[in-house]
Amino acid sequence: MQFSRIRRKRLDRSHGFQSALADFLAQGRRKVPCERQGEDPTPFEEESFRASGRVSIERFARKLEGPVFEKYSPELPELLPVYPLTKGIAQSDVRRAVSAAMECCDQITEFLPRELIERYSLMGLTEAVKNVHRPFDTKTLEAARRRLAFDELLVYQLGARTVREGSRSLGAPAFTLRNSGAAGFFRSLPFKLTGAQERCVKELFSDLGRDVPMSRLLQGDVGSGKTAVAAACAYLCVKNGYQCAVMAPTEILASQHRKTFETLLSPYGINTALITGSGSAAARREERQAVADGSAQVAVGTHALLGEGVSFDKLGLVITDEQHRFGVMQRARLTEKGKSPHVLVMSATPIPRTLALILYGDLDISVIDELPPGREPVETLLVGEKYRRRLWNFVRKTVEQGNQVYIICPLVEDSETCDLKSVQSHGRRLRDEVFPDLKVGLLHGRMKQSDKDAVMGGFAEGSIQVLVSTTVIEVGVDVPNATLMIVENADRYGLSQLHQLRGRVGRGKAKSYCVLISDADSEISKQRLQVMCETSDGFKIAETDLRLRGPGDFIGQRQHGEFGFAVADLAADMGLLETTKEAASEIIGKGLFTSPEYKPLADMVTGKFGVSGHEQILN
């Protein structure tokens, strides 16, 4: 028989045969018997093949998923690139296209100065591009990847510093406390500010009182009172004759912020508008007109605030919530709607200060590291599968008491490669079999935004009693009635992410619980999850996760959207990130951008981050 006649069906079903075949072919040799009708079998004719594909473990055997076989020849490269594909396009198609494009590699212009290349032992750009697609070996591949990652990180660091230094050279409105009535505003709050909130307010008011645009990151745990601090800044801004824009990542969160700001500011004659992509055309026009003519002094909205149809009469302060959802350039687009407005960005993700200083080099940092008094900490428990029946009884008891429940799953749908809970499968079973008498809702990121808003809105209103969801609820609307959070396969999450999820409960007066379900055998996993049971301090948790897992949990996949890296891996390239930060500081500090040898690099930063900040540095 010839190899090509082996049936695919048989290959898929027989894992033992497939793993043995994969192992045999991976060694590069296969003896094929040649059978001819009416003749005795001839001796084995030796041929060589190479198999490639993703290796997985299934039923205690190695399996090659979607294997590709090709006749072996010495000319075949040792390593093959794997490119992202779309429907109708095969790896071979992309590889041929890339091979054709590689013929033009010699036209690539080096943009790093020779002194940087030599100082940091970098591969040349043309050589790096060639070797990242056609590496001779893994060592060469890593050297090529390091050069391209260095480029991305350096340009980012320079761009962030450029935006910051450029904005500082511009004049900004200096807000004065004189005759603002700020003392009365703080006295009228329905709560007393914590010491940490008061410290952050002083830092922010100090920045707002200068004629240099503020660029500050306000960090704090969920429930620490960041919104109250932001509302105080908005109050000071409006009392000085300017408008404030507040941008949130979702319509639900924007609506929640609009309600909070309206409650705190309306007693002082401050009007708040809501700018989103939904609602009737007439309502959207009315809200936008109020912002444009200045009758609405605070505009709260989503990305819709960035649209060309939104203009401000006199924008003086920009506030963005959940910093990791917005990038440097999105903040810049919003600030362009005013004349050098102050900028405040907020994040409920606790990030160790050393890491935050590297990631957000364009921002000063304020931290609310204290929770309001009287807020009862969420009791956190770590259990295994054997507690499942008792846990479902606890869910039912929680709902009977008039409260609501979150159940978090790591997957949207079941996977063939791992045995993890999914929203679609696990959630439907809970809805149809376990809790048929309860109102169970399902939520995940693949749903349409309108459907997600409807489900989350139903949970907020109480019409949904149990919400089975992925981590899309990590940043969501306040539901004080939610008192129980259950996290399936808890060992699959980083501690900071678990802490964020836990922050969704304990928002009301009732005692709240977070139950982590895991049967992981790893001692590190057990140690990590036990930390969640021992402390509710987000920054202690963040430091522990940084020590045990490295920076990946803080700057994982979701963060890459903000930074826009194609090659650099922030979790793996922390050393390179620190190196490029130092290089960027030296380049800007010594004014090297003005030298001819740095002009190609300066042009690269200009192309990535825009012209205005770059021109400020060069001039």
Coordinates of C-alpha atoms in Angstrom, one line a residue:
M1 CA 0.0 0.0 0.0
Q2 CA 1.0 3.6 -0.5
F3 CA 0.9 6.0 2.5
S4 CA -1.6 8.2 0.8
R5 CA -4.2 5.4 0.9
I6 CA -4.4 5.3 4.7
R7 CA -8.0 6.2 5.5
R8 CA -8.5 9.4 7.5
K9 CA -11.3 7.8 9.5
R10 CA -9.1 5.1 10.8
L11 CA -6.4 7.6 11.6
D12 CA -8.7 9.7 13.7
R13 CA -10.2 6.8 15.7
S14 CA -7.1 4.9 16.5
H15 CA -5.2 7.2 18.8
G16 CA -2.6 4.5 19.6
F17 CA -1.9 4.0 15.9
Q18 CA -1.8 7.7 15.2
S19 CA 0.6 8.5 18.0
A20 CA 2.9 5.6 17.0
L21 CA 2.7 6.8 13.4
A22 CA 3.4 10.4 14.4
D23 CA 6.4 9.3 16.4
F24 CA 7.7 7.2 13.6
L25 CA 7.3 9.9 11.0
A26 CA 8.7 12.5 13.3
Q27 CA 11.9 10.5 13.2
G28 CA 11.9 11.1 9.5
R29 CA 11.7 7.5 8.2
R30 CA 9.0 5.3 6.9
K31 CA 9.3 1.9 5.2
V32 CA 6.6 1.5 2.6
P33 CA 5.8 -2.0 1.1
C34 CA 5.2 -1.9 -2.6
E35 CA 2.4 -4.4 -3.6
R36 CA 1.6 -5.2 -7.2
Q37 CA -1.3 -7.2 -8.3
G38 CA -0.4 -10.8 -9.1
E39 CA 3.1 -10.5 -7.7
D40 CA 4.7 -11.5 -4.5
P41 CA 5.4 -8.6 -2.2
T42 CA 8.7 -7.0 -2.9
P43 CA 11.1 -6.0 -0.2
F44 CA 10.4 -2.8 1.6
E45 CA 11.2 0.3 -0.4
E46 CA 12.5 3.0 2.0
E47 CA 11.1 6.5 1.8
S48 CA 11.3 9.5 4.2
F49 CA 8.5 11.7 5.3
R50 CA 8.1 14.7 7.6
A51 CA 4.9 15.3 9.7
S52 CA 4.0 18.6 11.3
G53 CA 1.0 19.6 13.4
R54 CA 0.0 20.5 17.0
V55 CA 0.8 17.8 19.5
S56 CA -1.8 17.1 22.2
I57 CA -2.3 14.4 24.8
E58 CA -5.5 12.4 24.7
R59 CA -6.2 9.2 26.5
F60 CA -2.6 9.0 27.7
A61 CA -1.3 9.0 24.1
R62 CA 0.3 11.8 22.0
K63 CA -1.9 12.9 19.1
L64 CA -0.9 15.0 16.1
E65 CA -3.8 17.3 15.3
G66 CA -4.5 18.1 11.7
P67 CA -1.2 16.6 10.6
V68 CA 0.5 17.7 7.3
F69 CA 2.8 15.2 5.6
E70 CA 5.5 15.9 3.1
K71 CA 8.3 13.9 1.5
Y72 CA 11.5 14.6 3.2
S73 CA 14.4 16.2 1.5
P74 CA 17.6 17.9 2.8
E75 CA 16.4 21.2 1.4
L76 CA 13.5 21.4 3.7
P77 CA 14.1 23.9 6.5
E78 CA 14.3 22.6 10.1
L79 CA 11.6 25.0 11.3
L80 CA 8.4 26.1 9.6
P81 CA 6.4 29.3 10.4
V82 CA 2.8 28.9 11.5
Y83 CA 0.6 31.9 10.4
P84 CA -2.9 32.8 11.5
L85 CA -5.4 31.8 8.9
T86 CA -8.8 32.7 7.7
K87 CA -11.4 30.5 6.0
G88 CA -10.3 29.3 2.6
I89 CA -6.6 30.1 3.1
A90 CA -4.1 27.3 3.9
Q91 CA -0.7 27.5 5.6
S92 CA 0.9 26.6 2.2
D93 CA -0.8 29.6 0.6
V94 CA 0.5 32.0 3.2
R95 CA 4.0 30.6 3.1
R96 CA 4.1 31.0 -0.7
A97 CA 3.0 34.6 -0.4
V98 CA 5.5 35.3 2.4
S99 CA 8.3 33.7 0.3
A100 CA 7.5 36.0 -2.6
A101 CA 7.5 39.0 -0.3
M102 CA 10.8 37.9 1.2
E103 CA 12.4 38.7 -2.1
C104 CA 12.0 42.4 -1.2
C105 CA 13.7 42.1 2.2
D106 CA 16.8 43.9 1.0
Q107 CA 14.6 47.1 0.6
I108 CA 14.0 47.3 4.3
T109 CA 15.6 50.3 5.8
E110 CA 17.3 50.1 9.2
F111 CA 15.8 52.7 11.6
L112 CA 17.8 52.1 14.8
P113 CA 21.1 53.9 15.2
R114 CA 24.2 51.7 15.0
E115 CA 25.1 52.6 18.6
L116 CA 21.8 51.1 19.9
I117 CA 22.2 47.9 17.8
E118 CA 25.7 47.4 19.2
R119 CA 25.0 48.3 22.8
Y120 CA 22.1 45.9 23.1
S121 CA 23.6 43.2 20.8
L122 CA 20.7 43.3 18.4
M123 CA 20.4 41.5 15.0
G124 CA 20.1 43.8 12.0
L125 CA 16.5 44.6 10.9
T126 CA 16.7 43.0 7.5
E127 CA 18.3 39.9 8.9
A128 CA 15.7 39.7 11.7
V129 CA 12.8 39.9 9.3
K130 CA 14.3 37.1 7.2
N131 CA 15.1 34.9 10.1
V132 CA 11.7 35.3 11.9
H133 CA 10.2 33.7 8.8
R134 CA 13.0 31.4 7.7
P135 CA 15.1 30.7 10.8
F136 CA 18.1 28.3 10.6
D137 CA 17.5 27.1 14.1
T138 CA 15.7 28.1 17.3
K139 CA 18.6 30.2 18.5
T140 CA 18.5 32.3 15.3
L141 CA 14.7 32.5 15.6
E142 CA 14.9 33.9 19.2
A143 CA 17.6 36.5 18.2
A144 CA 15.3 37.6 15.4
R145 CA 12.3 37.8 17.6
R146 CA 14.2 39.7 20.3
R147 CA 15.2 42.4 17.8
L148 CA 11.6 42.8 16.5
A149 CA 10.2 42.8 20.1
F150 CA 12.9 45.4 21.1
D151 CA 11.7 47.6 18.3
E152 CA 8.0 47.4 19.3
L153 CA 8.8 48.1 23.0
L154 CA 11.2 50.9 22.4
V155 CA 8.8 52.7 20.0
Y156 CA 6.0 52.2 22.6
Q157 CA 8.1 53.6 25.4
L158 CA 9.2 56.6 23.3
G159 CA 5.7 57.2 22.1
A160 CA 4.3 57.2 25.6
R161 CA 7.0 59.6 26.8
T162 CA 6.5 61.7 23.7
V163 CA 2.8 62.1 24.4
R164 CA 3.5 63.0 28.0
E165 CA 6.3 65.4 27.4
G166 CA 4.4 67.0 24.5
S167 CA 1.3 67.5 26.6
R168 CA 3.3 69.0 29.4
S169 CA 4.7 71.7 27.1
L170 CA 1.1 72.9 26.3
G171 CA -0.9 75.2 28.5
A172 CA -3.8 73.7 30.4
P173 CA -6.6 75.4 32.4
A174 CA -5.6 75.8 36.1
F175 CA -8.5 75.0 38.3
T176 CA -8.7 77.0 41.5
L177 CA -10.4 76.0 44.8
R178 CA -11.2 79.6 45.6
N179 CA -15.0 80.2 45.7
S180 CA -15.6 76.7 44.3
G181 CA -17.6 75.5 47.3
A182 CA -15.6 72.3 47.3
A183 CA -15.7 72.0 51.1
G184 CA -19.5 72.1 51.0
F185 CA -19.5 69.4 48.2
F186 CA -17.4 67.0 50.4
R187 CA -19.6 67.7 53.5
S188 CA -22.7 66.9 51.4
L189 CA -21.5 63.4 50.4
P190 CA -23.6 60.6 51.8
F191 CA -20.4 59.1 53.2
K192 CA -17.1 60.2 54.7
L193 CA -14.0 59.9 52.5
T194 CA -11.4 57.4 53.7
G195 CA -7.9 58.6 54.4
A196 CA -6.7 57.1 51.1
Q197 CA -9.4 58.9 49.2
E198 CA -8.5 62.2 50.8
R199 CA -4.8 61.7 49.9
C200 CA -5.7 61.0 46.3
V201 CA -8.1 64.0 46.1
K202 CA -5.2 66.3 47.3
E203 CA -2.8 64.8 44.7
L204 CA -5.4 65.3 41.9
F205 CA -6.5 68.8 43.0
S206 CA -2.8 69.8 43.1
D207 CA -2.3 68.6 39.5
L208 CA -5.6 70.3 38.4
G209 CA -4.4 73.6 40.0
R210 CA -1.4 73.8 37.6
D211 CA -1.4 75.1 34.1
V212 CA 0.3 71.8 32.9
P213 CA -2.1 69.1 31.8
M214 CA -2.6 66.4 34.4
S215 CA -1.9 62.8 33.3
R216 CA -2.6 60.6 36.3
L217 CA -3.7 57.0 36.9
L218 CA -6.0 56.4 39.8
Q219 CA -5.8 52.8 41.0
G220 CA -8.0 51.2 43.6
D221 CA -9.8 48.0 44.5
V222 CA -13.4 47.5 43.4
G223 CA -15.5 49.4 45.9
S224 CA -12.6 51.6 47.1
G225 CA -14.3 54.8 46.1
K226 CA -12.6 55.8 42.8
T227 CA -15.9 57.2 41.4
A228 CA -16.4 59.6 44.3
V229 CA -12.8 60.9 43.8
A230 CA -13.5 61.3 40.0
A231 CA -16.8 63.1 40.8
A232 CA -15.0 65.6 43.0
C233 CA -12.6 66.3 40.1
A234 CA -15.5 66.8 37.8
Y235 CA -17.1 69.2 40.3
L236 CA -13.9 71.3 40.5
C237 CA -13.7 71.3 36.7
V238 CA -17.3 72.6 36.2
K239 CA -17.0 75.2 39.0
N240 CA -14.1 76.6 37.1
G241 CA -16.2 77.0 33.9
Y242 CA -15.2 73.9 32.0
Q243 CA -16.8 70.6 30.9
C244 CA -15.8 67.1 31.9
A245 CA -15.9 63.9 29.7
V246 CA -16.2 60.5 31.4
M247 CA -15.6 57.4 29.1
A248 CA -16.5 53.9 30.2
P249 CA -16.0 50.6 28.2
T250 CA -19.6 49.5 28.2
E251 CA -23.1 51.1 27.9
I252 CA -24.1 49.5 31.2
L253 CA -21.1 50.9 33.0
A254 CA -21.6 54.3 31.3
S255 CA -25.2 54.4 32.4
Q256 CA -24.2 53.5 36.0
H257 CA -21.6 56.3 36.0
R258 CA -24.1 58.7 34.6
K259 CA -26.5 57.9 37.5
T260 CA -23.8 58.2 40.1
F261 CA -22.4 61.5 38.8
E262 CA -26.0 62.9 38.4
T263 CA -26.8 62.0 42.0
L264 CA -23.6 63.7 43.4
L265 CA -23.5 66.7 41.1
S266 CA -27.1 67.7 40.2
P267 CA -27.7 69.4 43.7
Y268 CA -25.2 71.9 42.5
G269 CA -26.9 72.7 39.2
I270 CA -24.5 70.5 37.2
N271 CA -26.2 68.7 34.3
T272 CA -25.0 65.3 33.0
A273 CA -25.5 63.9 29.5
L274 CA -25.2 60.3 28.4
I275 CA -23.5 59.7 25.0
T276 CA -23.8 56.1 23.7
G277 CA -24.6 54.4 20.4
S278 CA -28.0 53.3 21.4
G279 CA -31.3 55.0 21.9
S280 CA -33.5 56.9 19.4
A281 CA -31.9 59.3 17.0
A282 CA -33.8 62.2 18.5
A283 CA -32.5 61.4 22.0
R284 CA -28.9 61.1 20.8
R285 CA -29.1 64.4 18.9
E286 CA -30.5 66.1 22.1
E287 CA -27.8 64.8 24.3
R288 CA -25.0 65.7 21.8
Q289 CA -26.5 69.2 21.4
A290 CA -26.5 69.8 25.2
V291 CA -22.8 68.8 25.3
A292 CA -21.9 71.0 22.2
D293 CA -23.6 74.2 23.6
G294 CA -22.4 73.6 27.1
S295 CA -25.7 73.2 28.8
A296 CA -24.6 69.7 29.9
Q297 CA -21.3 70.2 31.8
V298 CA -20.5 66.5 32.3
A299 CA -20.7 64.0 29.4
V300 CA -20.6 60.4 30.3
G301 CA -20.4 57.8 27.5
T302 CA -18.8 54.9 25.8
H303 CA -16.4 55.0 22.7
A304 CA -19.2 57.0 21.2
L305 CA -17.6 60.1 22.8
L306 CA -14.8 59.7 20.3
G307 CA -17.1 60.1 17.3
E308 CA -16.9 63.0 14.9
G309 CA -20.5 64.0 15.8
V310 CA -19.6 64.7 19.4
S311 CA -18.1 68.2 20.2
F312 CA -17.6 70.1 23.4
D313 CA -18.1 73.7 24.2
K314 CA -15.2 73.9 26.6
L315 CA -13.6 70.6 27.6
G316 CA -11.3 70.8 30.6
L317 CA -11.1 67.3 32.0
V318 CA -11.1 63.8 30.5
I319 CA -11.7 60.8 32.8
T320 CA -11.5 57.2 31.4
D321 CA -12.6 54.3 33.5
E322 CA -11.1 50.8 33.4
Q323 CA -7.8 51.9 31.9
H324 CA -6.9 48.5 30.3
R325 CA -9.8 48.9 27.9
F326 CA -8.5 52.1 26.4
G327 CA -5.1 52.7 24.8
V328 CA -2.8 55.8 24.7
M329 CA -4.2 56.9 21.3
Q330 CA -7.8 56.6 22.3
R331 CA -7.2 58.8 25.3
A332 CA -5.4 61.2 22.9
R333 CA -8.4 61.3 20.5
L334 CA -10.7 62.3 23.3
T335 CA -8.3 65.0 24.6
E336 CA -8.2 66.5 21.1
K337 CA -11.8 67.6 21.5
G338 CA -10.5 70.2 24.0
K339 CA -7.6 72.6 24.3
S340 CA -5.0 70.6 26.4
P341 CA -7.5 69.2 29.0
H342 CA -6.4 67.4 32.1
V343 CA -6.5 63.6 31.9
L344 CA -7.5 61.1 34.7
V345 CA -7.6 57.4 34.0
M346 CA -8.9 54.9 36.5
S347 CA -8.3 51.2 37.0
A348 CA -9.7 48.6 39.4
T349 CA -7.0 46.1 38.5
P350 CA -4.4 46.2 41.3
I351 CA -1.0 46.3 39.6
P352 CA 2.3 46.4 41.6
R353 CA 3.7 49.9 41.5
T354 CA 7.0 48.8 39.9
L355 CA 5.1 47.2 37.1
A356 CA 2.7 50.0 36.7
L357 CA 5.6 52.5 36.4
I358 CA 6.9 50.5 33.4
L359 CA 3.5 49.9 31.7
Y360 CA 2.1 53.4 32.2
G361 CA 5.2 55.6 31.7
D362 CA 3.0 58.4 30.5
L363 CA 1.1 58.7 33.7
D364 CA 1.6 59.7 37.4
I365 CA 0.1 57.2 39.8
S366 CA -2.3 57.6 42.7
V367 CA -3.5 54.6 44.7
I368 CA -6.6 54.2 46.9
D369 CA -5.3 51.4 49.2
E370 CA -8.1 51.5 51.8
L371 CA -11.7 50.3 51.7
P372 CA -14.6 52.3 53.2
P373 CA -15.2 51.5 56.9
G374 CA -18.0 49.1 57.7
R375 CA -17.7 47.2 54.5
E376 CA -17.7 43.5 55.4
P377 CA -15.0 41.5 53.5
V378 CA -16.2 38.7 51.2
E379 CA -15.6 35.3 52.8
T380 CA -13.7 33.2 50.3
L381 CA -13.7 29.3 50.3
L382 CA -11.7 26.8 48.3
V383 CA -13.5 23.5 47.6
G384 CA -13.3 20.5 45.3
E385 CA -15.8 18.7 43.2
K386 CA -17.0 16.5 46.1
Y387 CA -18.7 19.6 47.5
R388 CA -20.8 20.1 44.4
R389 CA -24.2 18.9 45.8
R390 CA -23.8 21.1 49.0
L391 CA -22.8 24.0 46.8
W392 CA -26.0 23.8 44.7
N393 CA -28.0 23.7 47.9
F394 CA -26.2 26.9 49.0
V395 CA -27.1 28.5 45.6
R396 CA -30.8 27.6 46.2
K397 CA -30.7 28.9 49.8
T398 CA -29.1 32.2 48.6
V399 CA -31.8 32.8 46.0
E400 CA -34.6 31.8 48.5
Q401 CA -33.2 34.6 50.8
G402 CA -33.8 37.1 48.0
N403 CA -30.2 37.4 46.8
Q404 CA -28.5 36.6 43.5
V405 CA -25.6 34.4 42.3
Y406 CA -22.8 34.6 39.8
I407 CA -21.3 31.3 38.4
I408 CA -18.1 31.9 36.3
C409 CA -16.9 29.5 33.7
P410 CA -13.5 29.7 31.9
L411 CA -14.9 28.7 28.5
V412 CA -17.7 29.8 26.2
E413 CA -18.2 26.3 24.8
D414 CA -16.8 22.9 25.5
S415 CA -13.3 22.1 24.2
E416 CA -12.0 18.7 22.9
T417 CA -8.5 19.4 24.3
C418 CA -9.4 20.3 27.9
D419 CA -12.1 19.3 30.5
L420 CA -13.2 22.7 31.7
K421 CA -16.6 24.1 32.4
S422 CA -18.2 26.2 29.6
V423 CA -21.1 28.7 29.8
Q424 CA -23.0 27.1 26.9
S425 CA -22.9 23.5 28.2
H426 CA -22.6 23.9 32.0
G427 CA -24.9 26.9 32.0
R428 CA -27.7 25.1 30.0
R429 CA -27.4 22.1 32.3
L430 CA -27.8 24.3 35.3
R431 CA -30.7 26.1 33.7
D432 CA -32.6 23.1 32.4
E433 CA -31.7 20.3 35.0
V434 CA -30.2 21.6 38.2
F435 CA -32.3 24.8 38.7
P436 CA -35.3 24.5 36.4
D437 CA -37.4 26.5 38.9
L438 CA -34.9 29.4 39.0
K439 CA -34.4 32.2 36.5
V440 CA -30.9 31.4 35.1
G441 CA -29.2 33.7 32.5
L442 CA -26.2 33.0 30.3
L443 CA -23.6 35.6 29.3
H444 CA -20.4 35.5 27.3
G445 CA -18.3 37.7 25.1
R446 CA -19.4 36.2 21.7
M447 CA -22.9 37.5 22.2
K448 CA -24.1 40.7 20.5
Q449 CA -23.6 43.8 22.6
S450 CA -27.4 44.4 22.8
D451 CA -27.9 40.8 24.0
K452 CA -25.2 41.2 26.6
D453 CA -26.7 44.4 27.8
A454 CA -30.1 42.8 28.0
V455 CA -28.9 39.9 30.1
M456 CA -26.8 42.1 32.4
G457 CA -29.6 44.5 32.7
G458 CA -32.0 41.7 33.7
F459 CA -29.5 40.6 36.4
A460 CA -29.2 44.2 37.7
E461 CA -32.9 44.5 37.9
G462 CA -33.3 41.2 39.6
S463 CA -35.3 39.3 36.9
I464 CA -32.4 36.9 36.6
Q465 CA -31.5 35.2 39.8
V466 CA -28.4 33.1 38.7
L467 CA -26.0 34.4 36.1
V468 CA -23.7 31.9 34.4
S469 CA -21.0 33.9 32.7
T470 CA -17.4 34.1 31.5
T471 CA -15.2 36.9 32.9
V472 CA -17.0 39.5 30.8
I473 CA -18.7 40.5 34.2
E474 CA -15.3 41.3 35.6
V475 CA -15.9 44.9 34.7
G476 CA -19.7 45.4 35.0
V477 CA -22.6 47.1 36.6
D478 CA -23.0 47.2 40.4
V479 CA -25.5 44.6 41.7
P480 CA -25.6 45.0 45.5
N481 CA -28.1 42.1 45.7
A482 CA -25.5 39.6 44.4
T483 CA -24.0 37.9 47.4
L484 CA -22.5 34.7 46.1
M485 CA -19.7 34.2 43.5
I486 CA -18.8 30.7 42.3
V487 CA -15.7 30.3 40.1
E488 CA -15.4 27.0 38.2
N489 CA -11.9 25.7 37.5
A490 CA -10.5 28.5 39.6
D491 CA -6.9 27.4 39.1
R492 CA -7.2 28.5 35.5
Y493 CA -7.3 32.2 36.5
G494 CA -4.7 34.6 37.8
L495 CA -5.1 35.9 41.3
S496 CA -5.7 39.5 40.3
Q497 CA -8.4 38.3 37.9
L498 CA -10.0 36.2 40.7
H499 CA -9.8 39.3 42.9
Q500 CA -11.6 41.4 40.3
L501 CA -14.3 38.7 40.0
R502 CA -14.7 38.5 43.7
G503 CA -15.3 42.3 43.7
R504 CA -18.6 41.8 41.9
V505 CA -20.1 40.6 45.2
G506 CA -20.1 42.2 48.6
R507 CA -21.5 45.5 47.2
G508 CA -24.5 45.5 49.6
K509 CA -25.1 45.1 53.3
A510 CA -25.6 41.3 53.3
K511 CA -22.8 38.9 54.0
S512 CA -21.2 37.7 50.8
Y513 CA -19.2 34.7 49.7
C514 CA -16.8 33.7 46.9
V515 CA -16.4 29.9 46.3
L516 CA -13.4 28.8 44.3
I517 CA -13.8 25.3 42.8
S518 CA -10.6 23.4 42.0
D519 CA -9.2 19.9 42.1
A520 CA -5.8 21.0 40.9
D521 CA -2.9 18.8 42.2
S522 CA -0.2 21.4 41.7
E523 CA 1.2 22.8 44.9
I524 CA 1.7 26.2 43.4
S525 CA -1.9 26.3 42.3
K526 CA -3.1 25.4 45.8
Q527 CA -0.7 28.0 47.3
R528 CA -2.0 30.7 45.0
L529 CA -5.7 30.0 45.6
Q530 CA -5.1 29.8 49.3
V531 CA -3.9 33.4 49.2
M532 CA -7.4 34.4 48.0
C533 CA -8.9 32.8 51.1
E534 CA -6.4 34.6 53.5
T535 CA -6.5 38.2 52.3
S536 CA -8.8 40.7 50.5
D537 CA -6.0 43.2 49.9
G538 CA -5.8 43.5 46.1
F539 CA -2.2 44.8 46.1
K540 CA -1.0 42.0 48.4
I541 CA -2.6 39.6 46.0
A542 CA -1.0 41.3 43.0
E543 CA 2.4 41.1 44.6
T544 CA 1.9 37.4 45.4
D545 CA 0.8 36.7 41.8
L546 CA 3.8 38.6 40.5
R547 CA 6.1 36.6 42.6
L548 CA 4.5 33.2 41.8
R549 CA 3.5 33.6 38.2
G550 CA 5.4 36.6 36.8
P551 CA 3.8 39.6 35.1
G552 CA 1.6 37.6 32.7
D553 CA -1.5 38.0 34.7
F554 CA -1.3 41.8 34.7
I555 CA -0.3 42.2 31.1
G556 CA -1.7 39.1 29.5
Q557 CA -3.6 38.7 26.2
R558 CA -6.3 41.2 27.0
Q559 CA -3.7 43.9 27.5
H560 CA -2.1 43.4 24.1
G561 CA -5.0 45.1 22.5
E562 CA -4.0 48.3 24.2
F563 CA -0.4 48.2 23.4
G564 CA -0.8 46.8 19.9
F565 CA 2.2 44.5 19.9
A566 CA 2.6 41.8 17.2
V567 CA 5.8 40.3 18.3
A568 CA 6.6 41.4 21.9
D569 CA 5.1 39.3 24.7
L570 CA 4.9 41.4 27.8
A571 CA 4.7 38.4 30.1
A572 CA 7.9 36.9 28.7
D573 CA 9.7 40.1 27.8
M574 CA 9.8 41.9 31.1
G575 CA 13.6 42.3 31.0
L576 CA 13.3 43.7 27.5
L577 CA 10.6 46.1 28.6
E578 CA 12.8 47.5 31.4
T579 CA 15.7 47.8 29.0
T580 CA 13.7 49.7 26.5
K581 CA 12.3 52.0 29.2
E582 CA 15.9 52.9 30.2
A583 CA 16.9 53.4 26.6
A584 CA 13.8 55.7 26.0
S585 CA 14.6 57.7 29.1
E586 CA 18.2 58.3 27.9
I587 CA 17.2 59.1 24.3
I588 CA 14.7 61.8 25.5
G589 CA 16.7 63.0 28.4
K590 CA 19.8 63.6 26.3
G591 CA 17.8 65.1 23.4
L592 CA 19.1 62.5 21.0
F593 CA 15.9 62.8 18.8
T594 CA 17.3 65.9 17.4
S595 CA 20.4 64.2 16.0
P596 CA 20.4 63.0 12.4
E597 CA 21.2 59.3 13.3
Y598 CA 18.0 59.1 15.4
K599 CA 15.7 60.7 12.8
P600 CA 14.5 57.3 11.3
L601 CA 13.6 56.2 14.8
A602 CA 11.8 59.5 15.5
D603 CA 9.9 59.1 12.3
M604 CA 8.8 55.7 13.3
V605 CA 7.5 57.0 16.6
T606 CA 5.7 59.8 14.7
G607 CA 4.0 57.3 12.5
K608 CA 2.8 55.2 15.4
F609 CA 1.7 57.9 17.9
G610 CA 0.9 60.9 15.7
V611 CA 2.6 64.2 15.0
S612 CA 1.7 66.6 17.7
G613 CA 3.6 65.1 20.7
H614 CA 6.6 64.2 18.5
E615 CA 6.8 67.8 17.1
Q616 CA 6.8 69.1 20.7
I617 CA 9.9 67.0 21.5
L618 CA 11.8 67.9 18.3
N619 CA 11.0 71.5 18.7

